[in-house]
Coordinates of C-alpha atoms and ligand atoms in Angstrom, one line a residue:
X210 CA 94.4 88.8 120.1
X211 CA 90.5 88.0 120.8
X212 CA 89.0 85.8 117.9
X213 CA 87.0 87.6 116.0
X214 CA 84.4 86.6 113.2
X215 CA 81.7 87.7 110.7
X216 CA 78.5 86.6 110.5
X217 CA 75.4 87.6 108.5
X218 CA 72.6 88.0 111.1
X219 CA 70.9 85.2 109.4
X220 CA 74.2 82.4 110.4
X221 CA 74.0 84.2 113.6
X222 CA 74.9 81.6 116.8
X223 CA 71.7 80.6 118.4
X224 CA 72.9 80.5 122.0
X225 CA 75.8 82.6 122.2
X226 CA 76.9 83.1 125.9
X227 CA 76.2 86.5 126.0
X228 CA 74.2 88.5 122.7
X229 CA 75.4 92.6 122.7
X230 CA 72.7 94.5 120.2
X231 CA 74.2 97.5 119.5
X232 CA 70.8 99.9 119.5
X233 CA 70.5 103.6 118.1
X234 CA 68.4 106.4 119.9
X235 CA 64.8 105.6 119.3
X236 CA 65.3 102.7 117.7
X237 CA 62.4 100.3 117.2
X238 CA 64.1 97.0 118.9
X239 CA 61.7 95.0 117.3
X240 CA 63.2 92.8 114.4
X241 CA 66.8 93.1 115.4
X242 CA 68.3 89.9 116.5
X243 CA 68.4 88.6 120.0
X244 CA 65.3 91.1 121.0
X245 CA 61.9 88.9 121.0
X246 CA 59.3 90.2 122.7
X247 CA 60.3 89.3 126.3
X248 CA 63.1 91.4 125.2
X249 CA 61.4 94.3 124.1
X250 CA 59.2 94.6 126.8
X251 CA 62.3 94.8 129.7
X252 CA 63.7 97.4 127.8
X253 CA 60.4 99.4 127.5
X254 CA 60.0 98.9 131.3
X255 CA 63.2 100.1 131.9
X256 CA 63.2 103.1 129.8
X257 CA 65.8 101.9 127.5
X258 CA 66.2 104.3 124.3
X259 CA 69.5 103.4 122.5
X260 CA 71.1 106.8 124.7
X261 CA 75.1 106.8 123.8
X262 CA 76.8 104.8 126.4
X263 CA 73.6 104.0 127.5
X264 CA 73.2 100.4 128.6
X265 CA 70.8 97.4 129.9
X266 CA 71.9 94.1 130.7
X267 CA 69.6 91.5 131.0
X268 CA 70.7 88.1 132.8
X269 CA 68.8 85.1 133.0
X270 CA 69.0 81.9 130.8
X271 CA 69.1 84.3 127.3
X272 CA 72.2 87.0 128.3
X273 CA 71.4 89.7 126.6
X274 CA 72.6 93.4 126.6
X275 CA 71.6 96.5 124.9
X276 CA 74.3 99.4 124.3
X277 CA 73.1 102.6 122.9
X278 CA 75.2 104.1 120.3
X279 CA 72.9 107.2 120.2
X280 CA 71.5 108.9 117.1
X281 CA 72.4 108.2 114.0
X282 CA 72.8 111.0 112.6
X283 CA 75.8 111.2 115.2
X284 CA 76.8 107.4 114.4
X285 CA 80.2 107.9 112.9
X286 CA 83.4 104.3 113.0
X287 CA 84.6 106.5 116.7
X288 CA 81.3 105.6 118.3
X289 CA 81.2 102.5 117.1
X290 CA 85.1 102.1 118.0
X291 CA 84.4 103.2 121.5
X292 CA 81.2 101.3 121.9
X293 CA 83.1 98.1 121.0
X294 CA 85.8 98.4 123.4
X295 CA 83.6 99.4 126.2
X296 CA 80.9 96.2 125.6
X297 CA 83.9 94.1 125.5
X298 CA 85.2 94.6 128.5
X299 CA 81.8 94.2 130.1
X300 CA 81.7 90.6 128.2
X301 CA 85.2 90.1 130.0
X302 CA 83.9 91.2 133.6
X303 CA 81.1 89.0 132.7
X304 CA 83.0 85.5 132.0
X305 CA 81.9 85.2 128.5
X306 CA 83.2 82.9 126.4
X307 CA 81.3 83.0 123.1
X308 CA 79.6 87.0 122.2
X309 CA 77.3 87.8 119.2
X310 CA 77.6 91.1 119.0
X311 CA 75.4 93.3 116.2
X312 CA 76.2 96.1 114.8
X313 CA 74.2 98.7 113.3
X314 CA 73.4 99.2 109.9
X315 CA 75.2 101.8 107.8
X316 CA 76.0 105.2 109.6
X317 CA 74.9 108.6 108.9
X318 CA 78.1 109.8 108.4
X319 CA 79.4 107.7 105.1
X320 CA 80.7 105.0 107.2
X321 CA 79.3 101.6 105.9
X322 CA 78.8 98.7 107.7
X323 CA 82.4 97.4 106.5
X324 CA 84.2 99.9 108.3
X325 CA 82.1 99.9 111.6
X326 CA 83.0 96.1 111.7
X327 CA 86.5 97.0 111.0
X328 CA 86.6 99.8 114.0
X329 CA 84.3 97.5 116.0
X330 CA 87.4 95.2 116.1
X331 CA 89.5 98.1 116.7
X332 CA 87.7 98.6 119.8
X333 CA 87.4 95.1 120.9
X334 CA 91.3 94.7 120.2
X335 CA 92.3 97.6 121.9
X336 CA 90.4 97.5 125.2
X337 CA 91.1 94.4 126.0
X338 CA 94.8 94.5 126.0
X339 CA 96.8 93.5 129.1
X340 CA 99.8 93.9 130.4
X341 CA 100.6 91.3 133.1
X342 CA 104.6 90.5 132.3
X343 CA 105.3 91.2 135.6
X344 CA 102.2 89.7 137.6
X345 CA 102.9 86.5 139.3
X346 CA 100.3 84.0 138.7
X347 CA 98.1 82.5 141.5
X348 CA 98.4 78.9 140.6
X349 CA 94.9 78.7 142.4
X350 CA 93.0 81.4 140.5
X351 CA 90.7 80.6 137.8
X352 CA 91.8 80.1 134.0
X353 CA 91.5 83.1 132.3
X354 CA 88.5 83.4 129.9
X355 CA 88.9 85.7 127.1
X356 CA 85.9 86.0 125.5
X357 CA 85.8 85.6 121.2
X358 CA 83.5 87.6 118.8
X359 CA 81.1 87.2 116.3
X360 CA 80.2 90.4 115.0
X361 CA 76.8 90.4 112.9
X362 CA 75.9 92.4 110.1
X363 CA 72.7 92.9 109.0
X364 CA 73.7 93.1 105.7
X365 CA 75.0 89.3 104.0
X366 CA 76.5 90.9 100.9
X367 CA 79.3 93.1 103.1
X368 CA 80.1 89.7 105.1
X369 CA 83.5 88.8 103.1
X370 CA 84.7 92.3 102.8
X371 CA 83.9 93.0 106.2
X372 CA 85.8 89.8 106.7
X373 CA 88.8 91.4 105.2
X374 CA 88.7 94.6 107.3
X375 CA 88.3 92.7 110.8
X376 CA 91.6 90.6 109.3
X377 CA 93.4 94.0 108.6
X378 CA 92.2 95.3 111.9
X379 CA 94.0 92.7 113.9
X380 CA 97.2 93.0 112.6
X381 CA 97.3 96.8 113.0
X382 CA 96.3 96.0 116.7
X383 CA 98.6 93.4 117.1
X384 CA 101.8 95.9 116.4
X385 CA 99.7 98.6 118.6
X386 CA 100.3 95.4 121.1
X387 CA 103.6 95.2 120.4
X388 CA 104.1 99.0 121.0
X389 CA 102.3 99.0 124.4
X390 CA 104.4 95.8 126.0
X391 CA 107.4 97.6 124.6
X392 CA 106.6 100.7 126.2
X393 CA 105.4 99.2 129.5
X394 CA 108.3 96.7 129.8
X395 CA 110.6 98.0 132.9
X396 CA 113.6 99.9 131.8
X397 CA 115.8 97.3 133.3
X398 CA 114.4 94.7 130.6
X399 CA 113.8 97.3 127.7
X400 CA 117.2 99.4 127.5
X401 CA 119.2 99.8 124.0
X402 CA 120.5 96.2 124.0
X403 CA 117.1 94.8 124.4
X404 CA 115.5 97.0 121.9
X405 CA 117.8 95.8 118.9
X406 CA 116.9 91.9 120.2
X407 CA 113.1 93.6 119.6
X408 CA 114.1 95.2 116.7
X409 CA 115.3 91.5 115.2
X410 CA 112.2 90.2 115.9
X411 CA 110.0 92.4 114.4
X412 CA 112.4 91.8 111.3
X413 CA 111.5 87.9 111.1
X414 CA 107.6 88.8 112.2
X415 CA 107.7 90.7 108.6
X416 CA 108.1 90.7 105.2
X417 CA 110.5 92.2 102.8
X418 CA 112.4 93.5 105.9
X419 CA 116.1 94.4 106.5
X420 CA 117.9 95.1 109.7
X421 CA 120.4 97.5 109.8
X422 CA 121.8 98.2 114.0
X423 CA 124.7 101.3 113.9
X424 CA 126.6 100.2 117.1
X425 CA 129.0 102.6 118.6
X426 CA 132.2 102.4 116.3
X427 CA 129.9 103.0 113.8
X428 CA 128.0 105.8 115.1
X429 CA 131.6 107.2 116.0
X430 CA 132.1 106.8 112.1
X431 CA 129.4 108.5 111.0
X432 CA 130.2 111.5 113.4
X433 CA 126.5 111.6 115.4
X434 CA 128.1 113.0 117.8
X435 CA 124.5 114.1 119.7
X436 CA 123.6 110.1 120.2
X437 CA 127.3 109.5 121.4
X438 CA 127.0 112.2 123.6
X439 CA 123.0 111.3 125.5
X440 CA 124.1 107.6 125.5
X441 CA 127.8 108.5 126.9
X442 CA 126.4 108.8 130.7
X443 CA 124.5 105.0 130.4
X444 CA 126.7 101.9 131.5
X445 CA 124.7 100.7 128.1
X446 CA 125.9 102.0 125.1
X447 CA 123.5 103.5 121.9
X448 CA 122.4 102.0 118.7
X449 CA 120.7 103.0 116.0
X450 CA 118.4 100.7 114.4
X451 CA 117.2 101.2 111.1
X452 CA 114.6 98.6 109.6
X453 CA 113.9 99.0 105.5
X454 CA 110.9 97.6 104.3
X455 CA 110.9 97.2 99.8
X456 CA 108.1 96.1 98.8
X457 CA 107.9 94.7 94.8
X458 CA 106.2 98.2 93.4
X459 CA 107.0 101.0 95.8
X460 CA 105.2 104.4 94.6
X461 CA 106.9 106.2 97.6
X462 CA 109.3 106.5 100.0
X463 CA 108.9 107.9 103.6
X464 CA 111.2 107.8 106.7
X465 CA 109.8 107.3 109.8
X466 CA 112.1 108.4 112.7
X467 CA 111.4 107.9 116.2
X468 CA 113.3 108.8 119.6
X469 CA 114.1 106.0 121.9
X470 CA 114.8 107.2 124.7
X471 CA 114.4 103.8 127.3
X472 CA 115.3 105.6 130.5
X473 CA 114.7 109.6 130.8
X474 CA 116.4 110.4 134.3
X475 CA 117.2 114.3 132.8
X476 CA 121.1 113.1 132.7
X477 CA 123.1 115.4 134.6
X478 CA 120.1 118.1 134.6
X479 CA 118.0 115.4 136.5
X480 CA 114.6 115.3 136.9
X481 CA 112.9 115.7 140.5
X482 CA 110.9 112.3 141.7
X483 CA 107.7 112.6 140.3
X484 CA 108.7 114.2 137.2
X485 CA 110.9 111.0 136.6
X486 CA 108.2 108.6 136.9
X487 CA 106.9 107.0 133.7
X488 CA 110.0 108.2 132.0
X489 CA 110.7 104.5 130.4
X490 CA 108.0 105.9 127.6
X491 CA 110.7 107.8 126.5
X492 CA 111.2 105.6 124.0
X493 CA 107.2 105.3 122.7
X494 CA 108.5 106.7 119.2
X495 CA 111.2 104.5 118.8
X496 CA 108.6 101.0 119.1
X497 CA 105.9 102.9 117.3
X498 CA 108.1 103.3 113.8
X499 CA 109.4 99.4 114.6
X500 CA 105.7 98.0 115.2
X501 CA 104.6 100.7 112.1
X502 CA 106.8 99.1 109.7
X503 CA 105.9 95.8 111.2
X504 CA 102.0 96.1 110.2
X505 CA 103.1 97.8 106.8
X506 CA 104.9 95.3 105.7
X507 CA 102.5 92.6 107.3
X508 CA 99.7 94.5 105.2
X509 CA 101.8 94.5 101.9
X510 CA 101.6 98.5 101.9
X511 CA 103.1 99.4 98.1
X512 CA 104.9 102.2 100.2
X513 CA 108.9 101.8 101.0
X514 CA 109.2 102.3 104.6
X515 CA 112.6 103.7 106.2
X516 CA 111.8 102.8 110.1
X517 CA 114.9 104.7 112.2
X518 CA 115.5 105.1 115.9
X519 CA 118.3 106.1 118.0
X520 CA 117.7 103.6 121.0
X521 CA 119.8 105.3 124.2
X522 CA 119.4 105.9 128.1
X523 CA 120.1 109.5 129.3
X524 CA 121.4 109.1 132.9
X525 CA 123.8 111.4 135.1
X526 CA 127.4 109.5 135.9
X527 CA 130.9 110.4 135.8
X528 CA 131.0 109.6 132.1
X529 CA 127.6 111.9 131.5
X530 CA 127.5 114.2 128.5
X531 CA 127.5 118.0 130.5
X532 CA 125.6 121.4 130.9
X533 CA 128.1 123.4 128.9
X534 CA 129.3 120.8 126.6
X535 CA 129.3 121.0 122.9
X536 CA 128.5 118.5 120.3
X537 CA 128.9 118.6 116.8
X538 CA 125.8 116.2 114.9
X539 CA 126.6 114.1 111.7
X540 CA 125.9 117.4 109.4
X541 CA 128.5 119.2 111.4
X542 CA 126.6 121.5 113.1
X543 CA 127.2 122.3 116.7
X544 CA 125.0 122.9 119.6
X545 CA 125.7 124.1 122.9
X546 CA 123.7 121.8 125.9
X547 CA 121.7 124.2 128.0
X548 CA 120.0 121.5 130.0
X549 CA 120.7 117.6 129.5
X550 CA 117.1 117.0 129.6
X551 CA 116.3 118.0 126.5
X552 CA 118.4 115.5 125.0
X553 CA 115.1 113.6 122.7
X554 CA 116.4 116.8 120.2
X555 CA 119.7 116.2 120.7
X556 CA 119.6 112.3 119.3
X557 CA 116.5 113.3 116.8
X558 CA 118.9 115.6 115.2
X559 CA 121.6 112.9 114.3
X560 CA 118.4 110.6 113.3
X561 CA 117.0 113.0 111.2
X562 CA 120.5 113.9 109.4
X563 CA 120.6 110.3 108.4
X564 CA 116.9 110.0 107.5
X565 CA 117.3 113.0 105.1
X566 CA 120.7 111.1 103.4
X567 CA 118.1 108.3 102.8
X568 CA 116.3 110.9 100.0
X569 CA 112.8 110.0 100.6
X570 CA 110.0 112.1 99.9
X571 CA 108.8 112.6 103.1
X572 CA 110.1 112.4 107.1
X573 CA 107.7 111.6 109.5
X574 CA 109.1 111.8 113.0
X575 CA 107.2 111.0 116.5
X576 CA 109.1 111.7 119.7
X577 CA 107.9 112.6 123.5
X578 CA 109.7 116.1 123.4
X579 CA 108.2 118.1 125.5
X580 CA 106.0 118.7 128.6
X581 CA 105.3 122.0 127.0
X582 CA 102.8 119.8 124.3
X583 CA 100.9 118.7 127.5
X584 CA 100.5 122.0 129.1
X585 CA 99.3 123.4 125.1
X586 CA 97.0 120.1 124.1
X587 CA 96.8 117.8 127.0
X588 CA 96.9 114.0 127.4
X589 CA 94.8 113.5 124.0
X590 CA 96.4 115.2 121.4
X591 CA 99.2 115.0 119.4
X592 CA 101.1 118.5 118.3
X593 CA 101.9 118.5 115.1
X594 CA 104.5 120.7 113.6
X595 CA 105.8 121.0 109.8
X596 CA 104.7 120.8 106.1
X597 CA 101.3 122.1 106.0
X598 CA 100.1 119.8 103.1
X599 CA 101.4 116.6 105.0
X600 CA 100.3 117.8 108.3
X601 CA 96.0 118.0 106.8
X602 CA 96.8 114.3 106.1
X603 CA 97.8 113.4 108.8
X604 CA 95.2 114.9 110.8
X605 CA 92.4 113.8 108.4
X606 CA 93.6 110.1 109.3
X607 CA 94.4 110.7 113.1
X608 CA 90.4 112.0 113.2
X609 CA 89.2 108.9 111.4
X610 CA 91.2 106.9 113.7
X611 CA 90.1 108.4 117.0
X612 CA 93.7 110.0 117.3
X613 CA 93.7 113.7 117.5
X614 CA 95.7 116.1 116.5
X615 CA 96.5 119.9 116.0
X616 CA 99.1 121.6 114.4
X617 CA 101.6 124.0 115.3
X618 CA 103.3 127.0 114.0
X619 CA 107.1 127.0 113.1
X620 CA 107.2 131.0 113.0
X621 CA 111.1 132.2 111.4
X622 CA 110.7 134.7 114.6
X623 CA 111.1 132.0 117.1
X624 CA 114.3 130.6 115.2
X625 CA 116.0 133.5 117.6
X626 CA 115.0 131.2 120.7
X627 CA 117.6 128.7 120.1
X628 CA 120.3 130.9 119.0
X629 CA 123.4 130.3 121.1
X630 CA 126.3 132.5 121.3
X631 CA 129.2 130.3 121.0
X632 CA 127.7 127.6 118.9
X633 CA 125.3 127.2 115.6
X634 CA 122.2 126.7 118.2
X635 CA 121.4 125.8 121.6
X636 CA 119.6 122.7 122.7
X637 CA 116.6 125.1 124.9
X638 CA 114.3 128.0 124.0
X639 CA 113.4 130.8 126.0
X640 CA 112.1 129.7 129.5
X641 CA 107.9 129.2 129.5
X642 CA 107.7 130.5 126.2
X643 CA 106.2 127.9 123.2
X644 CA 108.7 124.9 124.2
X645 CA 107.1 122.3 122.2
X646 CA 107.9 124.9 118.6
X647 CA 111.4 126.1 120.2
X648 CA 111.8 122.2 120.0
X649 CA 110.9 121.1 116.8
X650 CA 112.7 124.4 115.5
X651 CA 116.2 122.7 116.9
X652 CA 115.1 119.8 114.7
X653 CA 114.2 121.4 111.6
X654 CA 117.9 122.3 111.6
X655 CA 118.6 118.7 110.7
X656 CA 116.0 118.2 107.9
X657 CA 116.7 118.6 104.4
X658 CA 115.0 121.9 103.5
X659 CA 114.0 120.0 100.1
X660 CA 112.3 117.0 101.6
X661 CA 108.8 117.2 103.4
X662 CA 108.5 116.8 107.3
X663 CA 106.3 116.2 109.5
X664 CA 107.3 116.6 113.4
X665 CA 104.7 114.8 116.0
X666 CA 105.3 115.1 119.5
X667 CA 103.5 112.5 121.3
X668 CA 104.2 113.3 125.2
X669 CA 100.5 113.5 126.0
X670 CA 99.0 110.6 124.4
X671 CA 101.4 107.9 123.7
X672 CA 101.0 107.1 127.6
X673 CA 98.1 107.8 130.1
X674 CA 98.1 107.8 134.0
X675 CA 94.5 106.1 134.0
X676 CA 92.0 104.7 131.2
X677 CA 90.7 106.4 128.8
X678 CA 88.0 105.1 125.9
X679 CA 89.6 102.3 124.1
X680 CA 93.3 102.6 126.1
X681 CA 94.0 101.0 129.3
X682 CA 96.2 102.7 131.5
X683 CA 99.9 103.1 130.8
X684 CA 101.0 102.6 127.0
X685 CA 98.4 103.3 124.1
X686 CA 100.3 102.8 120.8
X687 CA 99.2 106.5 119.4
X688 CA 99.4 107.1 116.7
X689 CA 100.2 103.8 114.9
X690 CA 96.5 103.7 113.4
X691 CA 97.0 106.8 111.9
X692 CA 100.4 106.4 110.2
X693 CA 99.5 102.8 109.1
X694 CA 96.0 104.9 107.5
X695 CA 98.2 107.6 106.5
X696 CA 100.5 105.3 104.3
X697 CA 97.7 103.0 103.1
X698 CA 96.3 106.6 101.4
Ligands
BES197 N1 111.0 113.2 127.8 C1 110.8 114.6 128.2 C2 109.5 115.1 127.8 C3 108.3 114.5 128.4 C4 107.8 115.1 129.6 C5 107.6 113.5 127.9 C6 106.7 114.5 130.2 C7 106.5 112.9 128.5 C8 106.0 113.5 129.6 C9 111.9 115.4 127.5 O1 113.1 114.8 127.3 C10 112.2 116.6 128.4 O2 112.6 116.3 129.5 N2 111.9 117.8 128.0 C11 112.1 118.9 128.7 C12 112.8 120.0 127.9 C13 113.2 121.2 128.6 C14 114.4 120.8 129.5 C15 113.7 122.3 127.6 C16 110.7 119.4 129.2 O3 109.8 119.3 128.5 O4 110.7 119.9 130.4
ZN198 ZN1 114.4 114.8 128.9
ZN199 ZN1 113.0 112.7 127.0

């Protein structure tokens, strides 16, 4: 992680190696720090205006550059989120070593200058991230030079708390880390095996954490028969790891599930070539309830935490769970496999069953299910489906958080869509019709009707083809920001 400080504008560095002014529409440069006359005249010469995204770099002795956030009446902890990760990836490009970079006073829409610093680490955090596991290092290239921060507020008396939030920032993005090399690690290194070793690690990166890893006989045991049968057809056998955070005063308990699916080949009903690639971020919900629990427990939340996925690689082979079969979950219902590629259900529904033993007072599961939520929201929104109150939660934190969401109906009607004639229900809806709700109706099966849940099915944004805002391409960690906002409220 980037270091990151606080400064009052009056401790600000004197020479830093490169000075960022955040500026907003129309704003009179004069006064703010870094901008002396020389300063203020460029920019007038250049028709500089504090535009959103708008920018003006000037180099010479004194690096300075200007970044418009736009007006304020517009200037909300996104912008400034945004704004953050996009200067510092310019200070990066740039070589910097040392940045000052000052934010704006407090915005128009309620957010003080504590939270902007807060999301203004956000964004530096996030953009910056790498993944280069797998790059080979040119013993003759340059040392890398990540550049640190000092952000500077205009306002001494917020310094310590701001303090505070940038320290709480950088944990959160550190587990957001931890979800993103998971996610982009090969699935030849990250497979069920390798994701209990993670799971151990995260356990001794915490506090107040407990391990628990259901191995085969076990699983056999406890009848979850649908994670038996997806991991059957994989020369690596399941697991199901469960991590329990207890803090000293709990008020509540929630149960995070997540599907951990390292390799999606389709199984048996395999996918064609390009619809297999990228399919190792099958298993984005399984890290994200690992690295959730992680930062929770990391950020003494007074919230018990129940973090549980079903870790297992759904390929075709002689041993591979069929089209046709039947399985019977730990509840004892039975489903009849339409198509082996909708297996995330198929291990959810054992999860969830053993979630719902757990008695806590609410389940909140994150799984890639479905294309179908990509065709319905795209690549930057998360479908939500579930209990209504839970679900305005949720979404209130994903907006403040800059991780969208919608909800989804669960109509009775659509129940029909998984009805199967020989078994309780079948493990596909109707063809092309509302695949992401036909879905999360096969899981609601497994929930217990007394207990508040909350399905999110990440497919679109827990992985993107290119860059977008604060994520590089490949893993983004959505929605760990919101669930660790989420459980903090
Ligand atoms: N893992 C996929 C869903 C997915 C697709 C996630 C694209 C991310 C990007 C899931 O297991 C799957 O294959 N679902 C099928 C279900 C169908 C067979 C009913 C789908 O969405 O096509
Ligand atoms: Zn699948
Ligand atoms: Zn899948």
């Amino acid at each position: 992680m980037p270091k990151i400080n606080v400064l009052a504008s009056a401790q600000k560095p004197a020479r830093p190696d490169l000075a960022i002014v955040f500026c907003l529409e129309g704003q009179d440069l004069h006064g703010l720090p870094y901008c002396d006359s020389a300063v203020q005249a460029i920019a007038r010469g250049e028709h500089f205006k504090g535009a959103r995204d708008k920018s003006l770099y000037l180099p010479g002795p004194k690096r300075v550059l200007l970044y418009g956030l736009g007006k304020l009446e517009d200037l909300d902890i996104e912008v400034v989120r945004r704004g953050a990760g996009s200067v510092a990836k310019r200070a990066r490009e740039l070589k910097a070593r040392r940045v000052a970079l000052v934010l704006p006073g407090d915005g128009n829409k309620g957010a003080s200058q504590v939270e902007l610093a807060q999301a203004a680490a956000e964004g530096i955090c996030l953009s910056l991230y790498k993944f280069e596991r797998y790059k080979s290092k040119d013993p003759k290239a340059d040392p890398k030079v990540e550049p640190s921060f000092d952000l500077i507020l205009s306002a001494a008396s917020r310094v310590l708390q701001a303090q505070a939030g940038v320290k709480e920032a950088l944990v959160v993005c550190e587990s957001v880390a931890l979800v993103r090399d998971l996610v982009n690690t090969a699935p030849n290194d990250f497979h069920p095996q390798n994701a209990v070793i993670q799971a151990r690690r995260v356990q001794k990166l915490g506090k107040r954490l407990r391990l628990k890893v259901l191995t085969v006989p076990r699983l056999k045991a406890l009848g979850m028969g649908g994670i038996l049968g997806v991991g059957q057809g994989s020369s690596r056998p399941p697991v199901l790891v469960h991590i329990h955070y207890k803090p000293a005063r709990a008020k509540r308990v929630v149960a995070l599930v997540g599907k951990g699916v390292t390799f999606d080949s389709g199984g048996l009903s395999i996918k064609v070539g390009s619809g297999m690639q990228d399919m190792k971020s099958d298993m984005a919900g399984g890290a994200t309830v690992l690295a959730t629990v992680l930062a929770a427990s990391r950020l003494g939340l007074p919230i018990e935490i129940h973090a549980i996925a079903p870790f297992v690689e759904n390929m075709p082979s002689g041993h591979a769970f069929r089209v046709d079969d039947v399985i019977t979950f730990m509840n004892g219902k039975t489903a009849e496999i339409m198509n082996t590629d909708a297996e995330g259900r198929v291990i959810l529904a054992d999860a969830l069953v053993y979630a719902s033993r757990l008695k806590p007072d609410l389940i909140i599961d994150l799984a890639t299910l479905t294309g179908a939520a990509i065709v319905a929201l795209g690549m930057n929104i998360t479908a939500l489906m579930g209990d209504d109150k839970a679900i305005a939660k949720l979404k209130a934190c994903g907006e403040r958080c800059g991780e969208s969401m919608w909800q989804l109906p669960l109509p009775k009607a659509y129940r029909s869509h998984i009805e199967s004639r020989i078994a309780d229900i079948k493990n596909t809806g109707n063809a092309g019709e509302a695949g992401t709700i036909s879905a999360a109706l096969f899981l609601k099966e497994f929930v217990d009707a007394s207990i508040p849940w909350v399905h999110c099915d990440i497919a679109g944004p827990s992985y993107l083809k290119r860059e977008d805002g604060v994520h590089p391409a490949g893993a983004t960690g959505t929605p760990l920001r919101t669930l660790i906002e989420f459980l903090k409220s």
